[in-house]
Coordinates of C-alpha atoms in Angstrom, one line a residue:
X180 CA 12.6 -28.8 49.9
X181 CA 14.0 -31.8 48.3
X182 CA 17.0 -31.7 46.1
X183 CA 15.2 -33.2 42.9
X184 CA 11.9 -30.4 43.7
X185 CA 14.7 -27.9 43.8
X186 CA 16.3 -29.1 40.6
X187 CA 12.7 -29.2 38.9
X188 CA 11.9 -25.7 39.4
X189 CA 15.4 -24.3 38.4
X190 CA 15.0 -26.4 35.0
X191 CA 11.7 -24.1 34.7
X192 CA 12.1 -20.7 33.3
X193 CA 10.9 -17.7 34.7
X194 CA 8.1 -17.1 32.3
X195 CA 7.2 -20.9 33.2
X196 CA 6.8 -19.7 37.0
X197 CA 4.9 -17.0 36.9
X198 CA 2.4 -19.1 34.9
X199 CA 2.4 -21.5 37.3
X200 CA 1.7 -18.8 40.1
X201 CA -0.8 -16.8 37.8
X202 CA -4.5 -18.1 38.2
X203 CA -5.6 -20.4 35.6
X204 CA -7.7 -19.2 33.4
X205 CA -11.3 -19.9 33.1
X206 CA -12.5 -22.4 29.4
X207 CA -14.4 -18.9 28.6
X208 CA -11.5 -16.7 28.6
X209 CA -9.1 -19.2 26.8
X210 CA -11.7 -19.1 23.8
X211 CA -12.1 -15.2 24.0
X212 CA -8.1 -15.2 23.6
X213 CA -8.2 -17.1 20.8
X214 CA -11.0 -15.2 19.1
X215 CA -9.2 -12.2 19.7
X216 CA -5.8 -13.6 18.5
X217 CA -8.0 -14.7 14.8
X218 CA -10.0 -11.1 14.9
X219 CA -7.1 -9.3 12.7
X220 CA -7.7 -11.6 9.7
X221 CA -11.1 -11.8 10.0
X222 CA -11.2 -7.8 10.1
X223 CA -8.7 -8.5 7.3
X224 CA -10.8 -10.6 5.1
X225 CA -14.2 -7.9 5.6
X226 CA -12.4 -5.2 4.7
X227 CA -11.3 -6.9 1.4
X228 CA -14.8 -8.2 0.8
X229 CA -16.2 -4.5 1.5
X230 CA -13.6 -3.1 -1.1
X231 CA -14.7 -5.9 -4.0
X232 CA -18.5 -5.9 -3.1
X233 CA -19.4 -2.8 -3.0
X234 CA -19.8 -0.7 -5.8
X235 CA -17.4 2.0 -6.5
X236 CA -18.8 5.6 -6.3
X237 CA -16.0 6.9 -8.4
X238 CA -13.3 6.0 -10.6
X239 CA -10.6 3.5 -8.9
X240 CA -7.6 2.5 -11.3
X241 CA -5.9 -0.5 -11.1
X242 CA -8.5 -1.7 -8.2
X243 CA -6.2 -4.8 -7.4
X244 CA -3.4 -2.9 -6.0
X245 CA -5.1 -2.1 -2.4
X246 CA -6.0 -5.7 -2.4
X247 CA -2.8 -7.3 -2.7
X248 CA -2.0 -4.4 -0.1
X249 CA -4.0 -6.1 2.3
X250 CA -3.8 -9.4 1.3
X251 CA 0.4 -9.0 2.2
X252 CA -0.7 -7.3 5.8
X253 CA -2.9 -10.3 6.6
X254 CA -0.3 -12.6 5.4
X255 CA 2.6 -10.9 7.7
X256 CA 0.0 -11.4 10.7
X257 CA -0.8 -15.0 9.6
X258 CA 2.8 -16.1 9.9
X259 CA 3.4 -14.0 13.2
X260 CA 0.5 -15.7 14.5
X261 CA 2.1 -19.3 13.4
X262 CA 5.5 -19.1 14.6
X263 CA 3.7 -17.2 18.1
X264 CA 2.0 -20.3 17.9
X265 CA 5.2 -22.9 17.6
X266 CA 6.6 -20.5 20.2
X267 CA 4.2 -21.2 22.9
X268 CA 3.6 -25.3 21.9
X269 CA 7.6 -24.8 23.5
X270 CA 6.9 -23.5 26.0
X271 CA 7.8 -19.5 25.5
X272 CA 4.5 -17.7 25.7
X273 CA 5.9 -14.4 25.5
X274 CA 5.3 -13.7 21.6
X275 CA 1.8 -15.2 21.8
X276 CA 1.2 -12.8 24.7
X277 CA 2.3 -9.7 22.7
X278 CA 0.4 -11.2 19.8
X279 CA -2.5 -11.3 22.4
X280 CA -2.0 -7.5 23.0
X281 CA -1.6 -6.5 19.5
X282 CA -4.1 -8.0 18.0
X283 CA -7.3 -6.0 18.9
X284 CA -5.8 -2.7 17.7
X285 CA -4.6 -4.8 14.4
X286 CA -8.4 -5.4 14.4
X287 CA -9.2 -2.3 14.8
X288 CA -7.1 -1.1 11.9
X289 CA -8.2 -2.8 9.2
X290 CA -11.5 -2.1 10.3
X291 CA -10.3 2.0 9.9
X292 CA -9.2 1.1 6.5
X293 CA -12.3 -0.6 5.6
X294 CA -14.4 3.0 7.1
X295 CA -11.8 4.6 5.1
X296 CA -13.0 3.3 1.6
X297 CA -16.5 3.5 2.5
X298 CA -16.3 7.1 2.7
X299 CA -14.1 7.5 0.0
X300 CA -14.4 5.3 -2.8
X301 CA -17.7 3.7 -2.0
X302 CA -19.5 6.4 -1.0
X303 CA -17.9 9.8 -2.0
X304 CA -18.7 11.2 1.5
X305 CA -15.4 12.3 2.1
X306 CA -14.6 15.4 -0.6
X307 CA -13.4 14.1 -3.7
X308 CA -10.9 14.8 -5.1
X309 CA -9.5 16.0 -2.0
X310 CA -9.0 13.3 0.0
X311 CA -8.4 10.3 -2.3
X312 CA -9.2 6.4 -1.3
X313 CA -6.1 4.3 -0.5
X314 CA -6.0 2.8 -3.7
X315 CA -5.4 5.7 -5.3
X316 CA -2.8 6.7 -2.8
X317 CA -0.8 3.4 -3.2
X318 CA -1.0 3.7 -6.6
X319 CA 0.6 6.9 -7.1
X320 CA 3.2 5.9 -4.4
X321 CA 4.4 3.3 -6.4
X322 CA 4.7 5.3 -9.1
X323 CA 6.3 8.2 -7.9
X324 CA 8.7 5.7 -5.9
X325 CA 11.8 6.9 -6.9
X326 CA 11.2 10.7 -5.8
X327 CA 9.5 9.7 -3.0
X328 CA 12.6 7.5 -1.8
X329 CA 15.0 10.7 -3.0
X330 CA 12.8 13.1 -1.0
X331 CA 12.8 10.5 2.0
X332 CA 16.6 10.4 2.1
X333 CA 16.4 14.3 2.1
X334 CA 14.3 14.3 4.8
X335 CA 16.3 11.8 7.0
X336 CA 19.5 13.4 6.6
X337 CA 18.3 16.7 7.6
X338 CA 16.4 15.5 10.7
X339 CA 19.1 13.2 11.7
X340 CA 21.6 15.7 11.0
X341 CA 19.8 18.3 13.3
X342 CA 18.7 16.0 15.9
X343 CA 22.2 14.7 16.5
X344 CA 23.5 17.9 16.9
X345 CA 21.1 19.3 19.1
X346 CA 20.8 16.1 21.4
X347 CA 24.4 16.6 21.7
X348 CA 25.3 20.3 22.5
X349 CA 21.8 19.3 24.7
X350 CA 23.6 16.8 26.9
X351 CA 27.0 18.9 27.4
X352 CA 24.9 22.1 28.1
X353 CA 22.4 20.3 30.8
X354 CA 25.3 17.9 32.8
X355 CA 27.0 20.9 33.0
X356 CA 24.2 23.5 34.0
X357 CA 22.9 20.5 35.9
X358 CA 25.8 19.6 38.2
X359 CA 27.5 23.4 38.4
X360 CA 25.4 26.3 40.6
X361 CA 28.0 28.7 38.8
X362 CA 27.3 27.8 34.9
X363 CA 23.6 27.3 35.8
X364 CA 23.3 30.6 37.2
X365 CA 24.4 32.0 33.4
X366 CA 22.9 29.7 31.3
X367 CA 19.6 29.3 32.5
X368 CA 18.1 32.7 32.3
X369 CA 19.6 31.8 27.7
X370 CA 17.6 28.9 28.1
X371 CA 14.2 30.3 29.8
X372 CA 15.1 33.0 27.3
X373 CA 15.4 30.7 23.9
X374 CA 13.3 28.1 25.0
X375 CA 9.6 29.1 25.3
X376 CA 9.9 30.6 21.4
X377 CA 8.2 28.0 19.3
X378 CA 10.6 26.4 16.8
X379 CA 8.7 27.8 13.6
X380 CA 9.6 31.0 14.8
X381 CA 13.1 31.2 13.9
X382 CA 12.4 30.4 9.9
X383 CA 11.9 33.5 8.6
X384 CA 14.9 35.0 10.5
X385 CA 16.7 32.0 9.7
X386 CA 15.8 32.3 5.9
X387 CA 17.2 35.6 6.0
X388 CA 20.7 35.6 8.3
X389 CA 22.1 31.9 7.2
X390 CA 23.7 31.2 3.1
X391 CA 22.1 28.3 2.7
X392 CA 18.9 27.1 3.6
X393 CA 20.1 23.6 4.4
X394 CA 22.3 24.7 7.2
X395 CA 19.4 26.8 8.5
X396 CA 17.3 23.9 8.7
X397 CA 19.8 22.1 10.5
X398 CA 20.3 24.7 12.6
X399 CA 16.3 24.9 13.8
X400 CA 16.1 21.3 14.5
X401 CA 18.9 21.1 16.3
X402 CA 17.4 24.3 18.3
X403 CA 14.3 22.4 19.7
X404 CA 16.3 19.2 20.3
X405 CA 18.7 21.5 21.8
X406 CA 16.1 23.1 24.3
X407 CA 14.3 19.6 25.2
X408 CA 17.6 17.6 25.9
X409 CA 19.4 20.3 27.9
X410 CA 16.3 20.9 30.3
X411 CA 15.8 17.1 31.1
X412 CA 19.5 16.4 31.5
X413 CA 19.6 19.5 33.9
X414 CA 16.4 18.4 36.0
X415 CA 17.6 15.1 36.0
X416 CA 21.5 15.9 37.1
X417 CA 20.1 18.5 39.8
X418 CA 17.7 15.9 41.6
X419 CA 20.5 13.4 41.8
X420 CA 20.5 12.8 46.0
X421 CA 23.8 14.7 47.5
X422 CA 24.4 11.9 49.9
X423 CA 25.2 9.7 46.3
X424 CA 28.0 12.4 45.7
X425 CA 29.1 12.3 49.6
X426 CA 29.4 8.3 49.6
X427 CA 31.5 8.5 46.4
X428 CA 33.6 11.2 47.5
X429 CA 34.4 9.2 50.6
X430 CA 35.4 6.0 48.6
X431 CA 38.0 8.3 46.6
X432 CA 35.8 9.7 43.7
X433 CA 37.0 12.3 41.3
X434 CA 34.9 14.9 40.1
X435 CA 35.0 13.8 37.0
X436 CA 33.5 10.1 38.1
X437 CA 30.9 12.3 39.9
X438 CA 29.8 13.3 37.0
X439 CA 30.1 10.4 34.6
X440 CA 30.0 7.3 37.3
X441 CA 26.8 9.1 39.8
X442 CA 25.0 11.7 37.8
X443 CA 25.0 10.9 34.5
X444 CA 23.7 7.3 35.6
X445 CA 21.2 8.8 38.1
X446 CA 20.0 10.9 35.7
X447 CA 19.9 8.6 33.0
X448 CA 15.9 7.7 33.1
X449 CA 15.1 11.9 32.5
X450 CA 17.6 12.2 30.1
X451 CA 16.7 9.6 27.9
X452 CA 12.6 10.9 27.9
X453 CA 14.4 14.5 26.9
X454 CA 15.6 12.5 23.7
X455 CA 12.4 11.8 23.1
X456 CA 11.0 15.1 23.3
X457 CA 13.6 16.3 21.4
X458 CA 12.5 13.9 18.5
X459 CA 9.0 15.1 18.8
X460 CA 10.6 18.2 18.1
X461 CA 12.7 17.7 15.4
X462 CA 9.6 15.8 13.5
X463 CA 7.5 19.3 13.7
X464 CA 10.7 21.1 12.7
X465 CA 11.7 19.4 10.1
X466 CA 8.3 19.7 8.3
X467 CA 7.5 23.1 8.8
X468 CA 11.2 24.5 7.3
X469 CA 10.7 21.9 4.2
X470 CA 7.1 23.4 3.7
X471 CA 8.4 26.9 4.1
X472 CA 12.0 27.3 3.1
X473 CA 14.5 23.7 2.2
X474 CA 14.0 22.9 -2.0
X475 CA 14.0 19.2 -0.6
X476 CA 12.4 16.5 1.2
X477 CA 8.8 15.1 2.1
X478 CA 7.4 18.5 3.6
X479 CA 8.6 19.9 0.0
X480 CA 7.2 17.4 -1.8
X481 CA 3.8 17.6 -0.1
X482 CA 4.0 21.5 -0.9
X483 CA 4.8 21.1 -4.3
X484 CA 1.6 18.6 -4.4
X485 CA -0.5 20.8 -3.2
X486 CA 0.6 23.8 -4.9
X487 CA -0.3 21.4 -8.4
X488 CA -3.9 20.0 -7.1
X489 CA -2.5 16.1 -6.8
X490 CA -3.7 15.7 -3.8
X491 CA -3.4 11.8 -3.8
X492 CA 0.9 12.4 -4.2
X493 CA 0.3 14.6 -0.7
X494 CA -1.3 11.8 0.9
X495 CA 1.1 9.7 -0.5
X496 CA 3.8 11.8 1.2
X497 CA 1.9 12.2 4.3
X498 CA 1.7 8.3 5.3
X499 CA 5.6 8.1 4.5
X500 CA 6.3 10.9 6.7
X501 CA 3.9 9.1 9.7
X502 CA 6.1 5.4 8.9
X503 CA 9.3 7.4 9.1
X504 CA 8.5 9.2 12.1
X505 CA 6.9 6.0 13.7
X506 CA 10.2 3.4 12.9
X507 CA 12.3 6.6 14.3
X508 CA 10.3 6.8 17.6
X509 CA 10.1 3.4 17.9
X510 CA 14.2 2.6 17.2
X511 CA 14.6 5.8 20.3
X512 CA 12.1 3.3 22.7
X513 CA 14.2 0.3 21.8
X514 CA 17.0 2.3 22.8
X515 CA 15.7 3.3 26.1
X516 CA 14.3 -0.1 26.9
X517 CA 17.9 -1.1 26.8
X518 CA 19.4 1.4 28.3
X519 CA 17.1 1.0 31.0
X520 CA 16.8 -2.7 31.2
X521 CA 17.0 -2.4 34.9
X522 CA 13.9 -0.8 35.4
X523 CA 11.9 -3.9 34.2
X524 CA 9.4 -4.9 36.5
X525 CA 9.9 -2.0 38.7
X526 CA 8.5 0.8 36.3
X527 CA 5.3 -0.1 34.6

């Protein structure tokens, strides 16, 4: 190949490449992109016009607040879609291709919210006043900000407080079970013991042995993330291959780099999908002992709305609990995509 061929394609990035060695794409499927890519504001736009058109079945206060609701999420997509846009006219076509990804379940969602009103506030199919339409929710949100904010901080201690501790008595009780026949062979039959016994369980002993209710809390979220982080590290430190240990040894490995510089690493990808697990967890544990036993947080809250008929304040309660628990989930997947970065194109 000549020099100056050479020097072309290493000017070109990879993303540049592999469009150049992807097939090109047919006129029909570059305008079915593009209709795609517009479909969230479209879906956007109808689900306002539903909301404004038709007639309200029930009572709706302060109508204009789910509007400006959705006119803010169209708005975000708009100016994702523009700078996705700018993005690819530079030549980087991977935010318009996660844009192109996104976008029908975007679609789809504000097509969910428009059902959602239909059979709420249009229609009074769903049972009124128990399941309120999303005006009414964000309305009551915003009004009962500052507890919900107070009980969200609650909440986010607790679970973060548990987790923590459980992920990390999880990882020093697996490595350890995981690379050592002896401990294993006195701490597993705890584990296979403790394990299996669902995490709701414990509360009502928990509410009785432990001072404060806080602490026993704590203590049952850290139990599940205890039981999900220690069994993944310990699968993933036993199936480590013994001739990875034998080649270290040879080069002069301690035990202690056979631990930290082979297994942990080996077993990094199983540990890492225990953390997950554990968080899954933690978010059922955490609600449970605020319904049943902790004076705080968004499982209270939703108890304490229930137990005074304002069922719109539960709802309310319910879709902050489903953003927190999302954001967390998501911040653990950035985590492992990083962690993990190696695994990139091998691991789909």
């Amino acid at each position: 190949m000549k020099k100056e061929e050479t020097e072309g394609l290493g000017n070109l990035s990879r993303q540049q490449l592999r469009e150049l060695e992807a097939k090109d794409k047919t006129t029909f499927q570059v305008i079915l992109d593009w209709i795609i890519m517009i479909l969230p504001m479209i879906c956007g736009v109808a689900a306002i016009l539903e909301y404004k058109l038709i007639p309200d079945e029930i009572s709706n206060k302060k109508p204009e607040t789910y509007v400006g609701a959705l006119l803010v999420f169209i708005g975000i997509y708009a100016v994702y879609f523009l700078v996705a846009l700018i993005k690819k006219l530079r030549g980087n076509l991977q935010t318009i291709e996660k844009l192109r990804f996104r976008a029908p379940l975007l679609a789809a969602l504000f097509l969910l919210l428009a059902g959602y009103d239909y059979l709420t506030l249009k229609t009074g199919i769903l049972t009124q006043p128990f399941i309120p339409c999303m005006n009414a929710i964000l309305n009551i949100a915003w009004e009962d900000r500052a507890y919900l904010v107070e009980c969200t901080l609650h909440t986010l201690r607790l679970l973060l407080l548990g987790y923590f501790i459980g992920v990390a008595a999880g990882l020093v009780t697996g490595i350890i079970c995981g690379y050592s026949e002896k401990v294993r062979y006195w701490i597993n039959p705890i584990i296979k013991f403790l394990g299996p016994i669902p995490t709701p369980t414990w509360i009502p002993i928990i509410m009785v042995v432990v001072s404060s209710l806080f602490k026993g809390a704590v203590f049952i979220i850290a139990l599940g993330s205890w039981f999900a982080v220690t069994v993944a590290s310990m699968t993933g430190i036993s199936n480590v291959d013994k001739s990875y240990f034998e080649a270290a040894r040879t080069l002069g490995a301690s035990e202690q780099q056979l631990v930290f510089r082979v297994a942990i690493p080996y077993a990094m990808p199983s540990i890492l999908q225990g953390c997950t697990q554990a968080m899954s967890s933690a978010c059922v544990a955490i609600t449970v002992a605020e319904m049943m036993g902790v004076k705080a947080g968004l499982g209270w809250y939703m108890n304490w709305a229930k137990s005074w008929a304002a069922y719109d304040k539960m709802f309310a309660a319910l879709f902050v609990i489903c953003i927190i628990f999302t954001v967390v989930t998501k911040g653990l997947d950035l985590i492992k995509r990083r962690l993990l970065r190696w695994q990139n194109g091998v691991v789909k």
